[in-house]
CSV table of C-alpha atoms in Angstrom, one decimal:
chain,number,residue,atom,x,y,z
A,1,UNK,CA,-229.4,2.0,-20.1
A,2,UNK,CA,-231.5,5.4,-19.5
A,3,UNK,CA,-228.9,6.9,-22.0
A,4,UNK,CA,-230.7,11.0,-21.7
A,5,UNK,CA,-229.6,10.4,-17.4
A,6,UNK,CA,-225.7,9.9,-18.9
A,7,UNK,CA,-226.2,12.8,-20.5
A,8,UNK,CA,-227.6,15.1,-18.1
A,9,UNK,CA,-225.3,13.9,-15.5
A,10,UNK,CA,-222.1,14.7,-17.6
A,11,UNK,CA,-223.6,18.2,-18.1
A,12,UNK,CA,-224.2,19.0,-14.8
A,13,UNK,CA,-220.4,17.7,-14.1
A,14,UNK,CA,-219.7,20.6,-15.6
A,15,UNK,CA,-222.1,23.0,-14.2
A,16,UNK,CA,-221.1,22.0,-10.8
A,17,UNK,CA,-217.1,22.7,-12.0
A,18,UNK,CA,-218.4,26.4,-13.1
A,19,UNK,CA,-217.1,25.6,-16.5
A,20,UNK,CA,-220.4,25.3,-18.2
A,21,UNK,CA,-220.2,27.2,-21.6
A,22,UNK,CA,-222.5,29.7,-22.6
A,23,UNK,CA,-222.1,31.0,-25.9
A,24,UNK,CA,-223.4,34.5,-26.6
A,25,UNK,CA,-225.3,35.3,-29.4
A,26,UNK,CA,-223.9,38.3,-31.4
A,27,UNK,CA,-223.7,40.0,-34.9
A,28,UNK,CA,-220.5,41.5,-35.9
A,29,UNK,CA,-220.6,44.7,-37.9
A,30,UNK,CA,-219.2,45.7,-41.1
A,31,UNK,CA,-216.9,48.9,-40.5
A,32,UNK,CA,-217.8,49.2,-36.7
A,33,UNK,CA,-215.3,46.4,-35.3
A,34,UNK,CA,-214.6,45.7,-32.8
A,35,UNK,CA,-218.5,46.3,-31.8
A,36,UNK,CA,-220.9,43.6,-32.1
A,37,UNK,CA,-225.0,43.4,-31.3
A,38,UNK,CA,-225.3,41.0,-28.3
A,39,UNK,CA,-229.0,39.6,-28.6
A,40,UNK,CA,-229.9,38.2,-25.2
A,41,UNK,CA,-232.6,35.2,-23.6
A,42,UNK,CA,-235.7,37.4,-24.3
A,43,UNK,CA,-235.1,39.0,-27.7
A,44,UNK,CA,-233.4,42.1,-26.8
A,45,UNK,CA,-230.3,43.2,-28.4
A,46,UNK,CA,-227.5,45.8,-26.9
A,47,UNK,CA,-224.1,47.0,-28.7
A,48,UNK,CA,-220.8,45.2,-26.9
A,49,UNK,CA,-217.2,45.8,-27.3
A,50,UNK,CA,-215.6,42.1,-28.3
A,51,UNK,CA,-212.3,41.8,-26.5
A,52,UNK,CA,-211.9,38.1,-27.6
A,53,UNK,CA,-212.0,37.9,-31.3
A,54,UNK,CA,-209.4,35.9,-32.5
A,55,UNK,CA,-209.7,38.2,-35.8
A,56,UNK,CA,-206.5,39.9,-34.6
A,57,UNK,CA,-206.2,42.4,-37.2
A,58,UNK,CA,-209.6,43.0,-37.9
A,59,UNK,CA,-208.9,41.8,-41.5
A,60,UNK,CA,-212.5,39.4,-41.6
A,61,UNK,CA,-213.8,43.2,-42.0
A,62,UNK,CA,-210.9,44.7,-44.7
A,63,UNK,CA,-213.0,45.9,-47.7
A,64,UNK,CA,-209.5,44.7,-50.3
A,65,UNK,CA,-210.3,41.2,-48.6
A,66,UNK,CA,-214.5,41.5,-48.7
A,67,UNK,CA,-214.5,43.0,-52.4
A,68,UNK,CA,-212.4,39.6,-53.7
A,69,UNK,CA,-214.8,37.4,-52.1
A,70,UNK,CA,-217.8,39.2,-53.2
A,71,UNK,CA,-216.2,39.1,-56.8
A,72,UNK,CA,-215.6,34.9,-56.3
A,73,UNK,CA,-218.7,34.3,-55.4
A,74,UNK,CA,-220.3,36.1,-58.2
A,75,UNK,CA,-217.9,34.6,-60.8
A,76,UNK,CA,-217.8,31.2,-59.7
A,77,UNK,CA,-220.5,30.1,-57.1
A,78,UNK,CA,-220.9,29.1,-53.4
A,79,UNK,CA,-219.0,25.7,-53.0
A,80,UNK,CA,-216.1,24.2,-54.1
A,81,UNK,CA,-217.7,20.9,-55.9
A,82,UNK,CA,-216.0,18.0,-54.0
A,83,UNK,CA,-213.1,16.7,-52.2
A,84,UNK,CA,-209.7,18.4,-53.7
A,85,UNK,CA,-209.1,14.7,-55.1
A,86,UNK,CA,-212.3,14.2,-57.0
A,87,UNK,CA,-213.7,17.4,-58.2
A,88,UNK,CA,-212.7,20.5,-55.7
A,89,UNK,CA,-209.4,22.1,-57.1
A,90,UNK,CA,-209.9,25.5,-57.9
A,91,UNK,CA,-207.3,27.9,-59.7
A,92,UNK,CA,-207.5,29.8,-56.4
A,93,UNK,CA,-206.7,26.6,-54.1
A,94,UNK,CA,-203.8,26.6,-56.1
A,95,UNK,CA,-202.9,30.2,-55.5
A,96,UNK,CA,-203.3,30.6,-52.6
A,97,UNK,CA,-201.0,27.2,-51.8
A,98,UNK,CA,-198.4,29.7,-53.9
A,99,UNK,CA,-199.1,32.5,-51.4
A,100,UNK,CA,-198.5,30.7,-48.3
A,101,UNK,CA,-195.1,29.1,-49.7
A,102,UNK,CA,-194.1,32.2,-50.5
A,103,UNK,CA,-195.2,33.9,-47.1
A,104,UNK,CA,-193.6,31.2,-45.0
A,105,UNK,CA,-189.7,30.6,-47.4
A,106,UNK,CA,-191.2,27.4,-48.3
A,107,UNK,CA,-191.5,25.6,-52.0
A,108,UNK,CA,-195.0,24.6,-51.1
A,109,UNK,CA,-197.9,24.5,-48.9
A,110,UNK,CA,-201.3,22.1,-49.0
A,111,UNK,CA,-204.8,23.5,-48.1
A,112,UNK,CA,-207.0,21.7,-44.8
A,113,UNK,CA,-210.8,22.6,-43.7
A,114,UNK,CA,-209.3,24.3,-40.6
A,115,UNK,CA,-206.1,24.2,-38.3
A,116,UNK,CA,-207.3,21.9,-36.3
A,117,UNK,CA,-207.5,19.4,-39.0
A,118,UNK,CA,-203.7,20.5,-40.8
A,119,UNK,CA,-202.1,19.9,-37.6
A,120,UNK,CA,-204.3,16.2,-36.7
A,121,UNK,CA,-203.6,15.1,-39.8
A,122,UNK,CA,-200.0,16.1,-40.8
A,123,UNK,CA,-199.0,15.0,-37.5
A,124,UNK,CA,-200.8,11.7,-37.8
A,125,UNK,CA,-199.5,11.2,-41.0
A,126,UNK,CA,-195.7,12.0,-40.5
A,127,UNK,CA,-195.9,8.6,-38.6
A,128,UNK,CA,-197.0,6.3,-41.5
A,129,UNK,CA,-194.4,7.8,-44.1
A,130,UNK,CA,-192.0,7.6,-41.5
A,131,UNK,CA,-192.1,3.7,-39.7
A,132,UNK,CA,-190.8,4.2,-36.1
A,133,UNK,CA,-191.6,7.9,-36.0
A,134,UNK,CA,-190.4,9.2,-32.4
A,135,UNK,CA,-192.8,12.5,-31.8
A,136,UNK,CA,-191.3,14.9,-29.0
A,137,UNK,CA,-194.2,17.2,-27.7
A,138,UNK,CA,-194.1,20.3,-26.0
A,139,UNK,CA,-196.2,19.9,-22.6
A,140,UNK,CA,-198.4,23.1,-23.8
A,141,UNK,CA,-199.1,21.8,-27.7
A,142,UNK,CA,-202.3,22.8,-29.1
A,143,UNK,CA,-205.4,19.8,-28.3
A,144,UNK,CA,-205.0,19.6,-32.3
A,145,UNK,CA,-201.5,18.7,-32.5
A,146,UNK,CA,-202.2,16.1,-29.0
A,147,UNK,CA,-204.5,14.5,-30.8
A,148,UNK,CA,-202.3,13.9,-34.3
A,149,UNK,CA,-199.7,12.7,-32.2
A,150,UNK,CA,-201.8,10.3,-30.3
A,151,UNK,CA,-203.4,9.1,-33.3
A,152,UNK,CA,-200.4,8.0,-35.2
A,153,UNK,CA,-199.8,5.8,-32.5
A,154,UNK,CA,-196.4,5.7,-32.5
A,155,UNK,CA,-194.0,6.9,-29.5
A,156,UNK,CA,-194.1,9.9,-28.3
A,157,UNK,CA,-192.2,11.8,-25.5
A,158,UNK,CA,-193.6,15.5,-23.7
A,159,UNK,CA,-191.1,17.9,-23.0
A,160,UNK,CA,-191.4,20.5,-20.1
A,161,UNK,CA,-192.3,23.6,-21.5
A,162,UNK,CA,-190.0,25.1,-23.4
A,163,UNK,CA,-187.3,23.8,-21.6
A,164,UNK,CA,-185.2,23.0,-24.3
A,165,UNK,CA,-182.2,21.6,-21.3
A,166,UNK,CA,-185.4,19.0,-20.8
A,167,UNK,CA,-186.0,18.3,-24.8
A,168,UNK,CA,-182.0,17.7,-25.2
A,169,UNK,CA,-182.2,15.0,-22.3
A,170,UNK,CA,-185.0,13.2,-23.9
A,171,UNK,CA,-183.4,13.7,-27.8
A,172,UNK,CA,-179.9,12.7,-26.3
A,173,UNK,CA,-181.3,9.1,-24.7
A,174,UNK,CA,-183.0,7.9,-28.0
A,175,UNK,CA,-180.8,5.9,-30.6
A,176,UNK,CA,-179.0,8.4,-33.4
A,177,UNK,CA,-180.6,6.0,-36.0
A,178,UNK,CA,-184.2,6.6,-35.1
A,179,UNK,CA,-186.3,9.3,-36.9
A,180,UNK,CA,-187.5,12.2,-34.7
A,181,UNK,CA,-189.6,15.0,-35.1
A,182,UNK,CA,-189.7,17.9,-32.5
A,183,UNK,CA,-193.5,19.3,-32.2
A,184,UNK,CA,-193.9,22.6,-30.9
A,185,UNK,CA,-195.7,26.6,-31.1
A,186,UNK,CA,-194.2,29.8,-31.5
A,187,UNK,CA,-197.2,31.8,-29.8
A,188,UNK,CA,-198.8,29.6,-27.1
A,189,UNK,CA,-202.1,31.5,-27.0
A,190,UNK,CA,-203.2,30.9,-23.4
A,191,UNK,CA,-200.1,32.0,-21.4
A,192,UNK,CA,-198.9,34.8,-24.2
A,193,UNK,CA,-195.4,33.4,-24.3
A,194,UNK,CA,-192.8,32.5,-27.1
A,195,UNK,CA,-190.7,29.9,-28.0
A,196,UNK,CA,-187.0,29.7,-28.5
A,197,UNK,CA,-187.4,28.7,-32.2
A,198,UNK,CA,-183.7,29.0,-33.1
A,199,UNK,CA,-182.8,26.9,-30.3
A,200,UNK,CA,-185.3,24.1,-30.4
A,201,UNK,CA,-183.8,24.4,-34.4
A,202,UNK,CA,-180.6,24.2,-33.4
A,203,UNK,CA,-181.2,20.8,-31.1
A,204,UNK,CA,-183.1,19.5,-34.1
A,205,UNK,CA,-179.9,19.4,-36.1
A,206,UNK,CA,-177.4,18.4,-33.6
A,207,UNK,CA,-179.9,15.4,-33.1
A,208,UNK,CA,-181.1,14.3,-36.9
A,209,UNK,CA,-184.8,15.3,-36.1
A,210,UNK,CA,-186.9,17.0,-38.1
A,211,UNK,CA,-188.8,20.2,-37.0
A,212,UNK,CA,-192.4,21.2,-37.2
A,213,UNK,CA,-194.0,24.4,-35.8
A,214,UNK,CA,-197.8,25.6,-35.3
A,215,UNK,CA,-197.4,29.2,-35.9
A,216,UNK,CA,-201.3,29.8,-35.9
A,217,UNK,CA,-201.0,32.8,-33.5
A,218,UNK,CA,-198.6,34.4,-35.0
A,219,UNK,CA,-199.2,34.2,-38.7
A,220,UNK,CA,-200.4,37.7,-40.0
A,221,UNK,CA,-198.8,39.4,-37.2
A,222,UNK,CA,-195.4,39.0,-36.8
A,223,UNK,CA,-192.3,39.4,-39.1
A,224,UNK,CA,-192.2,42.1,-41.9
A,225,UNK,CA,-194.2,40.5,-44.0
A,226,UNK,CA,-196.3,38.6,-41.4
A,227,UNK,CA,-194.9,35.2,-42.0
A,228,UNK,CA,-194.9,34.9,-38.1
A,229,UNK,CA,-191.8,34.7,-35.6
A,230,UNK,CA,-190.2,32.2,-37.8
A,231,UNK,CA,-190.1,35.2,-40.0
A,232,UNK,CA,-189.5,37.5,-37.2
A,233,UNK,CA,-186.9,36.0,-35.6
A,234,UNK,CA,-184.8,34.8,-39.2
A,235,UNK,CA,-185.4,31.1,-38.5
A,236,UNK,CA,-188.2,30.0,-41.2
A,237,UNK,CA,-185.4,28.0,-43.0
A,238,UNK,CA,-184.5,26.3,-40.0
A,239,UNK,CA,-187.8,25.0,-39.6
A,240,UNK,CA,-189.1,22.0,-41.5
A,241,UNK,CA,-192.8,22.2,-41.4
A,242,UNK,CA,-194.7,25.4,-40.9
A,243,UNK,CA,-198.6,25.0,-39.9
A,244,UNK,CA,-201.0,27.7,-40.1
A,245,UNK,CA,-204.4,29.0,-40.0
A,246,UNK,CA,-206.6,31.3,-42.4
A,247,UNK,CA,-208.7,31.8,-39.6
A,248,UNK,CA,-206.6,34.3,-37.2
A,249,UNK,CA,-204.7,37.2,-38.3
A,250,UNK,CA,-205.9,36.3,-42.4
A,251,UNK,CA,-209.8,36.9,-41.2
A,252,UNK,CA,-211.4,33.5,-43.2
A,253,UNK,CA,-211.0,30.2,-42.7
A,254,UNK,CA,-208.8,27.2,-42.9
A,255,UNK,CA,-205.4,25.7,-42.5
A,256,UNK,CA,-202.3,24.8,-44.0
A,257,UNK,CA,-199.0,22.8,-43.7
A,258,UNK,CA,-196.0,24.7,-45.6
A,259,UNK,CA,-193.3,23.1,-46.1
A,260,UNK,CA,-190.3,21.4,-48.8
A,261,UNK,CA,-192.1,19.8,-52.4
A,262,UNK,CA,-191.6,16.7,-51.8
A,263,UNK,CA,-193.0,16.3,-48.0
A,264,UNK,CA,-196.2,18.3,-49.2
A,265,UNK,CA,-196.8,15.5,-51.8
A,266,UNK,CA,-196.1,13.1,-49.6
A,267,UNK,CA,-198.9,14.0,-46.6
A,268,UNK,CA,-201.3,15.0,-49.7
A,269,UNK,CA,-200.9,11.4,-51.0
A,270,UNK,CA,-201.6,10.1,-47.7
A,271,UNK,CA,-203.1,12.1,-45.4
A,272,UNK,CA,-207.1,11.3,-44.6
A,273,UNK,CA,-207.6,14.7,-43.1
A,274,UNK,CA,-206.6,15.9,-46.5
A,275,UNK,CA,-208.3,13.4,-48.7
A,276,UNK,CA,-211.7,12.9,-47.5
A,277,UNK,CA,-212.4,16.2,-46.7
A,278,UNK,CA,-214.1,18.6,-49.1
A,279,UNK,CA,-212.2,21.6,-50.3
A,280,UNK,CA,-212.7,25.3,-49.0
A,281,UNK,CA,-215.3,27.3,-50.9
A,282,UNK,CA,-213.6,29.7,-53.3
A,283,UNK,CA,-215.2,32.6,-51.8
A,284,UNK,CA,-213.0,31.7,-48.8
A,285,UNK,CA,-209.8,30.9,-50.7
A,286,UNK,CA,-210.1,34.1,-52.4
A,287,UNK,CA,-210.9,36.4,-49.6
A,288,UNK,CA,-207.6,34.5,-48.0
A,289,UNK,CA,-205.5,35.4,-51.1
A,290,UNK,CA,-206.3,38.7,-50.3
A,291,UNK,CA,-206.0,39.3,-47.2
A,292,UNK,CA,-202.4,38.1,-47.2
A,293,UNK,CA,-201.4,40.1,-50.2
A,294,UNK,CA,-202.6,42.8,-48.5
A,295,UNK,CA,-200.9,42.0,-45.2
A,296,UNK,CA,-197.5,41.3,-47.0
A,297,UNK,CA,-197.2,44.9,-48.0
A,298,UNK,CA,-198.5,47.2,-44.7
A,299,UNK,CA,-196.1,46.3,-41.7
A,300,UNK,CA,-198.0,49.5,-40.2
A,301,UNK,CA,-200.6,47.3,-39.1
A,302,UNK,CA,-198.6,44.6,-36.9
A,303,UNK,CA,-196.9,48.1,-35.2
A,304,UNK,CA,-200.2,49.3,-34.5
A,305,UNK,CA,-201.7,45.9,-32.9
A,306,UNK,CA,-198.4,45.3,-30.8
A,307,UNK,CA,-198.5,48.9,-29.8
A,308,UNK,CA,-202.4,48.4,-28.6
A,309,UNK,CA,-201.8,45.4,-27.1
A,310,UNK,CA,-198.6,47.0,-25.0
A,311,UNK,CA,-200.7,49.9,-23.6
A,312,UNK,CA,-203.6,47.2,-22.6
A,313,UNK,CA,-200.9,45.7,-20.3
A,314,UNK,CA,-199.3,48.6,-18.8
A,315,UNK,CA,-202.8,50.1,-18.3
A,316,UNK,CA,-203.9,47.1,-16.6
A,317,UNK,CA,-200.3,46.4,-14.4
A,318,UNK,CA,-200.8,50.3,-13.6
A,319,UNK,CA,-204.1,49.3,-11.8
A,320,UNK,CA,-202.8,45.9,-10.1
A,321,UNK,CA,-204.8,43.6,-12.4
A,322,UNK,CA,-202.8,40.5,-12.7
A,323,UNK,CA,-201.8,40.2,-16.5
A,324,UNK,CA,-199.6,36.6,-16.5
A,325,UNK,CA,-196.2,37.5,-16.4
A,326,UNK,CA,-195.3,34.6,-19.1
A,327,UNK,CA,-197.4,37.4,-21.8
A,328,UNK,CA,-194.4,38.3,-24.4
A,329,UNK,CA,-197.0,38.4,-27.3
A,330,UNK,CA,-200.1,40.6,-28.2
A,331,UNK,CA,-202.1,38.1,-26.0
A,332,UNK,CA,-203.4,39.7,-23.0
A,333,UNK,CA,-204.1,37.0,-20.1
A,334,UNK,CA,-205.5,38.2,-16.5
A,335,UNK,CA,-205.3,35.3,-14.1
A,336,UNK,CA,-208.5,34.7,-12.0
A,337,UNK,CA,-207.8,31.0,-10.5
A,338,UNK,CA,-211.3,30.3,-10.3
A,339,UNK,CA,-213.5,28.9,-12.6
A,340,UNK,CA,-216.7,30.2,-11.0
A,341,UNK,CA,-215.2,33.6,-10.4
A,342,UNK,CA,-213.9,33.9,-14.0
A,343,UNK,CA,-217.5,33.0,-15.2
A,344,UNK,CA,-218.8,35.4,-13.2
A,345,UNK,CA,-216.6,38.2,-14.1
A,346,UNK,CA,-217.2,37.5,-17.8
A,347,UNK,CA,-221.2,37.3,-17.4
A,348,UNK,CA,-221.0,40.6,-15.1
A,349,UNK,CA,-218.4,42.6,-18.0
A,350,UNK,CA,-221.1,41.3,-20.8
A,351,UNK,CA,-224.3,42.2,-18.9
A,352,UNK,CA,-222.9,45.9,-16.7
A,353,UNK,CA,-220.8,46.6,-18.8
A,354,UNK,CA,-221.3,45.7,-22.5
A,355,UNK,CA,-217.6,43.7,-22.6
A,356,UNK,CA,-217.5,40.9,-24.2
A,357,UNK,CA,-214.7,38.4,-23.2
A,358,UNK,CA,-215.2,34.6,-22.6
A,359,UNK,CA,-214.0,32.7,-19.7
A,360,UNK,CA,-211.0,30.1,-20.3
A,361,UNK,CA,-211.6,27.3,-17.9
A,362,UNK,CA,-210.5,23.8,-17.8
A,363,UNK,CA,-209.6,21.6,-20.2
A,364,UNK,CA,-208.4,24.5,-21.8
A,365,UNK,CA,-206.2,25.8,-19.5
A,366,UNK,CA,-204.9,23.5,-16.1
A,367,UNK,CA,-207.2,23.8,-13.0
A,368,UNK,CA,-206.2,26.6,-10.9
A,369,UNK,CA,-205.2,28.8,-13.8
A,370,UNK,CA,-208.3,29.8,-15.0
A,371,UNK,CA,-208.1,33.2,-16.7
A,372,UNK,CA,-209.9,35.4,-19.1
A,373,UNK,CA,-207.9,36.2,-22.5
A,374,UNK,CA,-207.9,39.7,-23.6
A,375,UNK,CA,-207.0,40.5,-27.5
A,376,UNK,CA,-206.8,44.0,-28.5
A,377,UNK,CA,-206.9,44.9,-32.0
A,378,UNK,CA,-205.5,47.6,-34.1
A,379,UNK,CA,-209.1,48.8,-33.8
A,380,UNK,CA,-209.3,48.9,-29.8
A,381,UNK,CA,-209.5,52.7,-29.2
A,382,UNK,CA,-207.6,54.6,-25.7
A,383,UNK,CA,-211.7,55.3,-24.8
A,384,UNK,CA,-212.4,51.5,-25.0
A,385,UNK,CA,-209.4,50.5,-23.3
A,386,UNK,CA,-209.9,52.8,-20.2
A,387,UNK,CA,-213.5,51.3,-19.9
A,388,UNK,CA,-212.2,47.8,-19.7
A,389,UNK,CA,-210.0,48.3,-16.8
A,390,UNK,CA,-212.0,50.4,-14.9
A,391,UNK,CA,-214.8,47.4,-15.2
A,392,UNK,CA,-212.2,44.8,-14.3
A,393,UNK,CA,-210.9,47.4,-11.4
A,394,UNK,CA,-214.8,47.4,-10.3
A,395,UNK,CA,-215.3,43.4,-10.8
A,396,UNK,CA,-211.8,42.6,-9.0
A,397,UNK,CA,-212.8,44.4,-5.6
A,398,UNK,CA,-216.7,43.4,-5.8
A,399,UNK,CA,-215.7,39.4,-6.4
A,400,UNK,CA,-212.6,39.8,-4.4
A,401,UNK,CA,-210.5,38.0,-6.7
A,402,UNK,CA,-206.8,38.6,-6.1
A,403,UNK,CA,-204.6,41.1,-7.4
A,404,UNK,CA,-200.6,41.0,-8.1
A,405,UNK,CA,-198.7,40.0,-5.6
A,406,UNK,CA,-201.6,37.5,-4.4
A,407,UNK,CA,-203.6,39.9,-2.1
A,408,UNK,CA,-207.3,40.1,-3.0
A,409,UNK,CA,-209.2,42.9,-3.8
């Protein structure tokens, strides 16, 4: 078996798609974001505007949230000591668990490495506390949340998205005596769009099922105190489980489930995601503590990204650009349909034009919708906004990529 061939060949799979990754090489700067120092093939460097950070509210550069992790990390070192089960508690693991119950209406919340792990493993472990386990799945779920489900092994049924007339139908033909838990997103952070939470709620409790929600892009950025739509929209209490992420909105790292006592102890006491994995370095725990203290108390800062983000899209819509008309949220989508056009578009904005904005190709998104994702910031000046769309004005007509109503350039 001439193993380096099957390698090769799977890469150039994907080079022949045009949805070969290429990731560029940049420096952030402290006080000066959204700019970043692009260095390129041959050594050189040049200053780019990142329109793709998933730092939403510039928070991974908040001095309140630098200064705490400066002071952990002189106080108490760089890593945690272990697994949270041998050796890596800290006092601020603990807090910050406080914080996020507190942030979400919940009793209490358990730590994980990253999202991607709170959602695989919660979701994978829901199924071996609960024998018989029935998942239902929104079509759209996060790969993270796909992959818990799949791993449990048990039964599992996809809904249409967010057609909760479609998630009734499938709820409605399973036996009343079986236990059920309905999987879904309040921000789907491809498409922009939003979930009917107190409906999918509402079907949960006419049905006996319990309810869990990924609110990773929201947290931080909706709701008065940023505990996300569920917050937003009055409905954390009707929600069971609430998952999140540090590493959004909060500017760090991490994940977390939140949710009643009693569940929390039960996927700490048997979830493998949870219990082989080391804990988060304080430095990290600390800066999140921060950061979401902070973000509790200055609403002004979620009004000034939703306002950025609405004069993105009415700047772009003025000009033709096709912004997905599913975009409810501060996500900013422009539909390109092509995955060698989008990756063209992106290298020509980061090379011409100093924009910074990576392609979203398959398996991300379905074939055919290929897009590139836009996410302005509180920080995103007028100057830097009229910049972008005349480059994407420029890009559209010189690729002749198609504007709204379907016409191209």
């Amino acid at each position: 078996m001439n193993y380096k061939a099957a390698f090769e060949k799977a890469v150039d799979q994907v080079k022949a798609e045009g949805r070969y990754r290429v990731f560029a090489d940049l420096l952030r700067h402290r006080g000066a974001f959204p700019r970043a120092t692009w260095t390129m093939e041959d050594g050189s460097e040049k200053t780019v505007t990142v329109w793709c950070s998933n730092d939403y509210l510039g928070q991974g550069q908040n001095p309140v949230v630098l200064e705490a992790m400066h002071a952990a990390l002189d106080a108490h070192g760089a890593g945690s000591g272990g697994t949270r089960n041998i050796s890596g508690t800290t006092h601020y693991h603990v807090e910050l668990e406080r914080e996020l119950a507190d942030l979400h209406g919940k009793e209490a919340a358990l730590l994980f490495a990253s999202g991607y792990v709170s959602n695989e493993a919660t979701l994978q472990t829901l199924q071996k506390v609960l024998p018989g386990l029935i998942t239902f799945s929104d079509e759209l779920n996060h790969a993270s949340m796909i992959a818990g489900i799949r791993a449990g092994r048990g039964e599992y049924k996809v809904y249409r998205h967010n057609d909760l007339a479609h998630l009734e139908e499938l709820l409605a033909a399973t036996p009343a005596d079986v236990p059920k838990l309905i999987a879904f997103e309040s921000v789907y952070s491809m498409d922009g769009d939003i979930s009917d939470i107190k409906g999918t709620a509402a079907l949960a409790k006419k049905y006996g099922a319990l309810t869990y929600i990924d609110e990773v892009h929201a947290v931080g950025m909706y709701g008065q105190r940023g505990g996300g739509v569920t917050e937003r929209d009055g409905a954390q209490a009707d929600i069971d489980i609430i998952e999140g992420t540090l590493a959004k909105a909060i500017g760090v790292m991490g994940g977390y489930i939140t949710a009643d006592a009693v569940l929390i102890d039960a996927i700490r006491s048997y979830a493998s995601g949870f219990i082989f994995s080391t804990s988060l370095p304080p430095t990290l725990a600390a800066g999140a503590i921060a950061s979401i203290r902070w973000l509790k108390e200055h609403n002004e800062i979620r009004e000034r990204h939703q306002e950025r983000a609405a004069t993105l899209k009415k700047l772009m819509l003025a000009k033709g650009l096709p912004v997905m008309e599913s975009s409810v949220s501060h996500i900013v989508p422009v539909l390109v349909a092509d995955p060698h056009h989008c990756k063209m578009v992106s290298d020509l904005l980061l090379s011409d034009y100093g924009i910074y904005v990576q392609p979203i190709n398959y398996p991300t998104v379905p074939r055919g919708t290929e897009r590139l994702r836009f996410t302005p910031t509180p920080f995103h000046t007028d100057e830097m906004m009229e910049e972008l769309v005349g480059a994407l004005e420029n890009l559209w007509a010189r690729c002749n990529i198609a504007r709204l109503g379907g016409v191209a350039a």
